[in-house]
Short mmCIF file of C-alpha atoms in Angstrom, two decimals:
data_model
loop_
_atom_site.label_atom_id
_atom_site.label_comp_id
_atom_site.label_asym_id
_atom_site.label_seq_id
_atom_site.Cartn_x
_atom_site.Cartn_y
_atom_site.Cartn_z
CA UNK A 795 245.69 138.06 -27.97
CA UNK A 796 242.55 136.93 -29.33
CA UNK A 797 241.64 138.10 -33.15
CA UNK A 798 237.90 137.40 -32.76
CA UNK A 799 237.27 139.25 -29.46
CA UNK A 800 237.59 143.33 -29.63
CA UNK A 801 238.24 145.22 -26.42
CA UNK A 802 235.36 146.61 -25.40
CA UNK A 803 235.64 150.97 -25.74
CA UNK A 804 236.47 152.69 -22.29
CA UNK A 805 232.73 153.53 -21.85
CA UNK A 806 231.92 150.39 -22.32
CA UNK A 807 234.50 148.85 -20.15
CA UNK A 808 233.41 150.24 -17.48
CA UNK A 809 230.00 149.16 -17.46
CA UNK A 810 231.11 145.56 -17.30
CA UNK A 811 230.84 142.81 -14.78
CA UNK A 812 233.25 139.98 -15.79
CA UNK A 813 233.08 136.10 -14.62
CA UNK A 814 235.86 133.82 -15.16
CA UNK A 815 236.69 129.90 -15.10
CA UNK A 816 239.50 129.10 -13.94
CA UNK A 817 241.26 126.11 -15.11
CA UNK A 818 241.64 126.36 -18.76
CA UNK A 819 240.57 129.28 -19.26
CA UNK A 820 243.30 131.55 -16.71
CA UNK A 821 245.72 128.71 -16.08
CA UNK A 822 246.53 126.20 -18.55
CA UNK A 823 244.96 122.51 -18.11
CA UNK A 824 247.05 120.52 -16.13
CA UNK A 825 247.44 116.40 -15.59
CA UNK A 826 246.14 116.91 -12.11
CA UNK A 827 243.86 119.55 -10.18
CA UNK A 828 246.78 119.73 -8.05
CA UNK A 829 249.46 120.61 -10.47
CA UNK A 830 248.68 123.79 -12.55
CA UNK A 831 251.41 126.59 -12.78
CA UNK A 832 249.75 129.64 -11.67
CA UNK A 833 251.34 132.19 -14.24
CA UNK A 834 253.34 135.09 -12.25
CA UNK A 835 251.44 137.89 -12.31
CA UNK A 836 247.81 136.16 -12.70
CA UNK A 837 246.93 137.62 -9.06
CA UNK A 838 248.14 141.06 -10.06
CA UNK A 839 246.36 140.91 -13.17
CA UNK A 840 242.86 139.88 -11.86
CA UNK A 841 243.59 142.55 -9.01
CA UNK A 842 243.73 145.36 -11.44
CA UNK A 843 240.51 144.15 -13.57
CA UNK A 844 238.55 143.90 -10.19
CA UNK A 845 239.50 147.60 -9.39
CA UNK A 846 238.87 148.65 -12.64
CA UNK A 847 235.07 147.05 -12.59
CA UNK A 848 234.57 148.37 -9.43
CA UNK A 849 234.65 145.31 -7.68
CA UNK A 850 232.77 143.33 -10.63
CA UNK A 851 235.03 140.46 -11.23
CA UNK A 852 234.00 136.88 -10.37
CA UNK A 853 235.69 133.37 -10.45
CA UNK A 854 233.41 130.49 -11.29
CA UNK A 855 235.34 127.04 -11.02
CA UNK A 856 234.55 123.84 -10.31
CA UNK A 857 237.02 123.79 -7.80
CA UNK A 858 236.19 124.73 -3.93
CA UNK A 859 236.41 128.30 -3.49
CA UNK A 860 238.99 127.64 -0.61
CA UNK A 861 241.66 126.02 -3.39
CA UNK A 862 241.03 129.31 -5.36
CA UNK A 863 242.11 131.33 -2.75
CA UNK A 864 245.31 129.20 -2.18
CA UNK A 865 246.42 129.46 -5.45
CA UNK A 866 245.85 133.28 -5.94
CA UNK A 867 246.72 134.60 -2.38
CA UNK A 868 246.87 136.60 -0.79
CA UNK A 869 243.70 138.05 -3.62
CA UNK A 870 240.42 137.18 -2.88
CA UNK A 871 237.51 137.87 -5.45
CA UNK A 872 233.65 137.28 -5.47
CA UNK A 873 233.81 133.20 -6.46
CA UNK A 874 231.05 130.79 -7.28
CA UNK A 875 233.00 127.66 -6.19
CA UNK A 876 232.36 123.63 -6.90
CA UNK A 877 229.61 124.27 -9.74
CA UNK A 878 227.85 126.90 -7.95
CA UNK A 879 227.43 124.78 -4.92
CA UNK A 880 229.29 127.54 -2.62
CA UNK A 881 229.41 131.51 -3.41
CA UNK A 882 231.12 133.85 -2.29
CA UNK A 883 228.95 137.09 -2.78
CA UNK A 884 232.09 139.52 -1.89
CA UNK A 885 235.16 138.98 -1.70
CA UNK A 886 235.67 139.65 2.29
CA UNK A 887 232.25 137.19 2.60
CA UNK A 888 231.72 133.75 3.58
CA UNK A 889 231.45 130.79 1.67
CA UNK A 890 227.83 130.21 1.46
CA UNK A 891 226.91 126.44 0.65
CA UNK A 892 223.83 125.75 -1.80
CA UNK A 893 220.90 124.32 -0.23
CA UNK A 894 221.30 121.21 -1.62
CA UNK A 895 221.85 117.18 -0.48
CA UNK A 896 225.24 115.42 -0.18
CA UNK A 897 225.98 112.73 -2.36
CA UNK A 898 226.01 109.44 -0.25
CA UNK A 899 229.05 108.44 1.25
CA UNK A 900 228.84 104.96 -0.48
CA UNK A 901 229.09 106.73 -3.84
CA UNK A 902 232.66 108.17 -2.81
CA UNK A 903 233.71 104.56 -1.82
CA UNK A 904 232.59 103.22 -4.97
CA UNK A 905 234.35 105.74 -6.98
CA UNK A 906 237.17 105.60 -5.41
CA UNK A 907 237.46 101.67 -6.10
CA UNK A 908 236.68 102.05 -9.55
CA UNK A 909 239.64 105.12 -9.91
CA UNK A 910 242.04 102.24 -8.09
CA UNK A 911 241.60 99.77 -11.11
CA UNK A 912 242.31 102.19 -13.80
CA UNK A 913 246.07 103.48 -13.21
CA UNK A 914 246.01 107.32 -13.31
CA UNK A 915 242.26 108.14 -12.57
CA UNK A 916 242.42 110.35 -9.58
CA UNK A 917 238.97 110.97 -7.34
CA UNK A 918 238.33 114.84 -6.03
CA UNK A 919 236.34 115.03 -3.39
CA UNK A 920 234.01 118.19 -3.23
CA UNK A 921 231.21 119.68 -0.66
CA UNK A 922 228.12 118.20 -2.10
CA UNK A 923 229.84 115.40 -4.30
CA UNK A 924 232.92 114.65 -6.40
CA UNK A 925 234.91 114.26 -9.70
CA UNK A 926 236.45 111.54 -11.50
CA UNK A 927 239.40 112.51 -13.78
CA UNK A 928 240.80 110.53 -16.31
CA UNK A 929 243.42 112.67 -18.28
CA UNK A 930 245.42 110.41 -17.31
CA UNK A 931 244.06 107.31 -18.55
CA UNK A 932 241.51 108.75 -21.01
CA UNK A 933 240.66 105.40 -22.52
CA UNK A 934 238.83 104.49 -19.01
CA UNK A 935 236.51 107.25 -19.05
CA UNK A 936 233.39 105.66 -20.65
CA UNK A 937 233.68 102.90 -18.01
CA UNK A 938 233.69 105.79 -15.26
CA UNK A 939 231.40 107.73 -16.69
CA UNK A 940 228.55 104.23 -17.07
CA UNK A 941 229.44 103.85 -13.50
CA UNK A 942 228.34 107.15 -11.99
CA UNK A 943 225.39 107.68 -14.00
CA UNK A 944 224.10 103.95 -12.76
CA UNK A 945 224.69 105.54 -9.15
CA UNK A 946 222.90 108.81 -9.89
CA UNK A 947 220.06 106.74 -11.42
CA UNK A 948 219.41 105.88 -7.55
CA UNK A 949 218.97 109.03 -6.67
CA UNK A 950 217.02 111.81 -8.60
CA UNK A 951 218.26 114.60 -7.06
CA UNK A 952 221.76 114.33 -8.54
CA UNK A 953 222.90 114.30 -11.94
CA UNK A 954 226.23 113.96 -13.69
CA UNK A 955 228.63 116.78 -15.15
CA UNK A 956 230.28 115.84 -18.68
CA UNK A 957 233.62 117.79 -18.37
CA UNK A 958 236.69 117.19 -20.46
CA UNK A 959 238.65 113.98 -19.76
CA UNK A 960 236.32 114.03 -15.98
CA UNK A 961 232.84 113.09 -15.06
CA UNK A 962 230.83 114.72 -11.69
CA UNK A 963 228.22 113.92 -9.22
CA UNK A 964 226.56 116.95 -7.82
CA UNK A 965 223.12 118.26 -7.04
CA UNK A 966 220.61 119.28 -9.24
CA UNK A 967 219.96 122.50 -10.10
CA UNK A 968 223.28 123.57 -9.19
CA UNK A 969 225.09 124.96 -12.03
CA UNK A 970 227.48 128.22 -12.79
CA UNK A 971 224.75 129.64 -14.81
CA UNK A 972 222.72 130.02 -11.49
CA UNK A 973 225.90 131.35 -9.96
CA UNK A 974 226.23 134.13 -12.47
CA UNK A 975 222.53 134.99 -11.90
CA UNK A 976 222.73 135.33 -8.32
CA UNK A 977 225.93 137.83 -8.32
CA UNK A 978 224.71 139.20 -10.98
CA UNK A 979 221.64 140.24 -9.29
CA UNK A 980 223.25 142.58 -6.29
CA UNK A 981 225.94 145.16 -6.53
CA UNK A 982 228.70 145.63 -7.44
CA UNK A 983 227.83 143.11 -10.50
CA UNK A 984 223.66 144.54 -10.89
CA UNK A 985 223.14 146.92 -13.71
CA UNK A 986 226.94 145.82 -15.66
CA UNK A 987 226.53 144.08 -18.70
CA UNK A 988 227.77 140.61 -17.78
CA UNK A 989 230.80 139.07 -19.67
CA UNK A 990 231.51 135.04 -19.38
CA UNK A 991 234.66 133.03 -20.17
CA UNK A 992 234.91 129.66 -19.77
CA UNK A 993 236.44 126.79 -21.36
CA UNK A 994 234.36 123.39 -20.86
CA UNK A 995 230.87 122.00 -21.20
CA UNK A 996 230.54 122.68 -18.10
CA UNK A 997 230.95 126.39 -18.72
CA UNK A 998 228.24 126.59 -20.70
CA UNK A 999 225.47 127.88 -18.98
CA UNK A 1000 227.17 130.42 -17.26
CA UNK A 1001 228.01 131.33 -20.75
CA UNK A 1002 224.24 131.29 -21.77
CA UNK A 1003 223.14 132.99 -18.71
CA UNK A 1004 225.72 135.91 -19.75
CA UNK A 1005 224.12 136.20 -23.52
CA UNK A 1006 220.72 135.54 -21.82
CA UNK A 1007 221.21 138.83 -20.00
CA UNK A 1008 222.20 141.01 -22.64
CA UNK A 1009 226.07 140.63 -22.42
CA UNK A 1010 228.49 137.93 -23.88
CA UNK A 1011 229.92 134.37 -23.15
CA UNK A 1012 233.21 133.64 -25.03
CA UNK A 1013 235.00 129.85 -25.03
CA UNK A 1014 238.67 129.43 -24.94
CA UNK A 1015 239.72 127.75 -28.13
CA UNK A 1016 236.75 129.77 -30.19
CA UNK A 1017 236.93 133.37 -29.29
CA UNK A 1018 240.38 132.80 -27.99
CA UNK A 1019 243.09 130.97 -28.76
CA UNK A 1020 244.37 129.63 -24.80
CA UNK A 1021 244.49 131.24 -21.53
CA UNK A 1022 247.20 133.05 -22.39
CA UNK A 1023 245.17 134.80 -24.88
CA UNK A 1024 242.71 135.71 -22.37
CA UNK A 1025 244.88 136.68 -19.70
CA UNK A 1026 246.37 139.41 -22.35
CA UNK A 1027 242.81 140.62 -23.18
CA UNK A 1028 241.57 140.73 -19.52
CA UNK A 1029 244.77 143.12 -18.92
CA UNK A 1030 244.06 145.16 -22.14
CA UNK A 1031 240.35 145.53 -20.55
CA UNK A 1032 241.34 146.66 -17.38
CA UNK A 1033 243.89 149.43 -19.10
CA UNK A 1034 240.78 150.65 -20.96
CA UNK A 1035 238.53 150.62 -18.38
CA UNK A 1036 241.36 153.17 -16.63
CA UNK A 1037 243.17 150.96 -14.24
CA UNK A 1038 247.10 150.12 -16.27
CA UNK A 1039 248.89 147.89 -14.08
CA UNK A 1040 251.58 149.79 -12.23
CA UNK A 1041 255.46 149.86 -13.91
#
């Protein structure tokens, strides 16, 4: 666990609303979207801190909110999914897709010739846009990266997300700080004081949006050490707040 981050007292902890990345920050960073190790017990774990919020636990990933669910069924949790381009206000609740254009469909076919000369860059296709990764051939990614941004240059109502060995199109004005706003604004999140983890650049303004609001946004590798770290104070939350995981 985490020296840097204290566990907030029980009065405290139960007062909170908590919103969580996902890769990186609850499962460790993997070569491909596709290949994480979901850590036994993850599901469980998030289960427990949801109950002991009161419902107030959020995911807020860049991935769709439907590959979430497959990877942590059968739990289901209030998401922000893609960016903040889909929410999921509850966690029995629809996907609700942002108001917001789709990227054009000659973008995606560009990309995905540019991903086919550099060996290992993989192309993720997403509601409003999409991602290039290049963890696996990280010396292509300022090639990808000059590429998209002459494509959004086309179009000014899309900009580019500067994540870690990746580079995405989606819309403007979309962003997991907007996300956290808008759960944050309605029960059973309205009223808690608002704690953010993330990982990533692209984590950021959810994390600012947290602070912003009177509560805290923490980044894996400062306040903690890895996800493992966080997974072990998330659990040591929820036993304060009142909920210990069953034996």
């Amino acid at each position: 666990m985490s020296g840097v981050v204290p566990v907030p007292p029980r009065g405290i902890a139960r007062r909170i609303a908590v919103f969580l990345d996902f890769d990186g920050t609850l499962v460790e960073i993997a070569p491909r979207p596709d290949a994480i190790v979901v850590p036994l017990g993850l599901s469980r774990l998030l289960g427990d801190l949801a109950q002991a919020t009161g419902g107030a636990t959020a995911l807020l990933s860049g991935r769709p909110i439907s590959d979430l669910d497959r990877w942590l069924a059968p739990l289901r949790l209030a998401a922000a999914g893609c960016h903040g381009a889909e929410l999921r206000r509850r966690p029995d609740g629809p996907a609700e897709p942002a108001a917001a254009p789709c990227c054009p469909d000659r973008w995606l076919e560009l990309a995905t010739r540019l991903a086919a000369r550099h060996p290992g860059a993989l192309v993720e296709r997403k509601p409003f846009g999409f991602a290039l990764h290049a963890r696996a051939c990280p010396g292509a990614l300022p090639e990808l990266r000059d590429a998209l941004a002459a494509l959004v240059a086309e179009d000014r109502r899309f900009r580019l997300l500067h994540a870690h060995m990746a580079v995405e199109v989606l819309p403007r004005g979309v962003h997991k700080g907007a996300a956290l706003a808008a759960l944050l604004d309605q029960p059973p999140f309205a009223g808690r004081v608002p704690i953010a983890i993330g990982d990533d650049v692209t984590d950021e303004d959810a994390l600012a949006e947290a602070r912003a609001r009177g509560g805290h946004g923490y980044r894996v590798g400062e306040s903690f050490r890895d996800p493992g770290a966080v997974r072990a104070w998330l659990a040591a939350v929820a036993r304060e707040a009142g909920h210990a995981p069953a034996a």
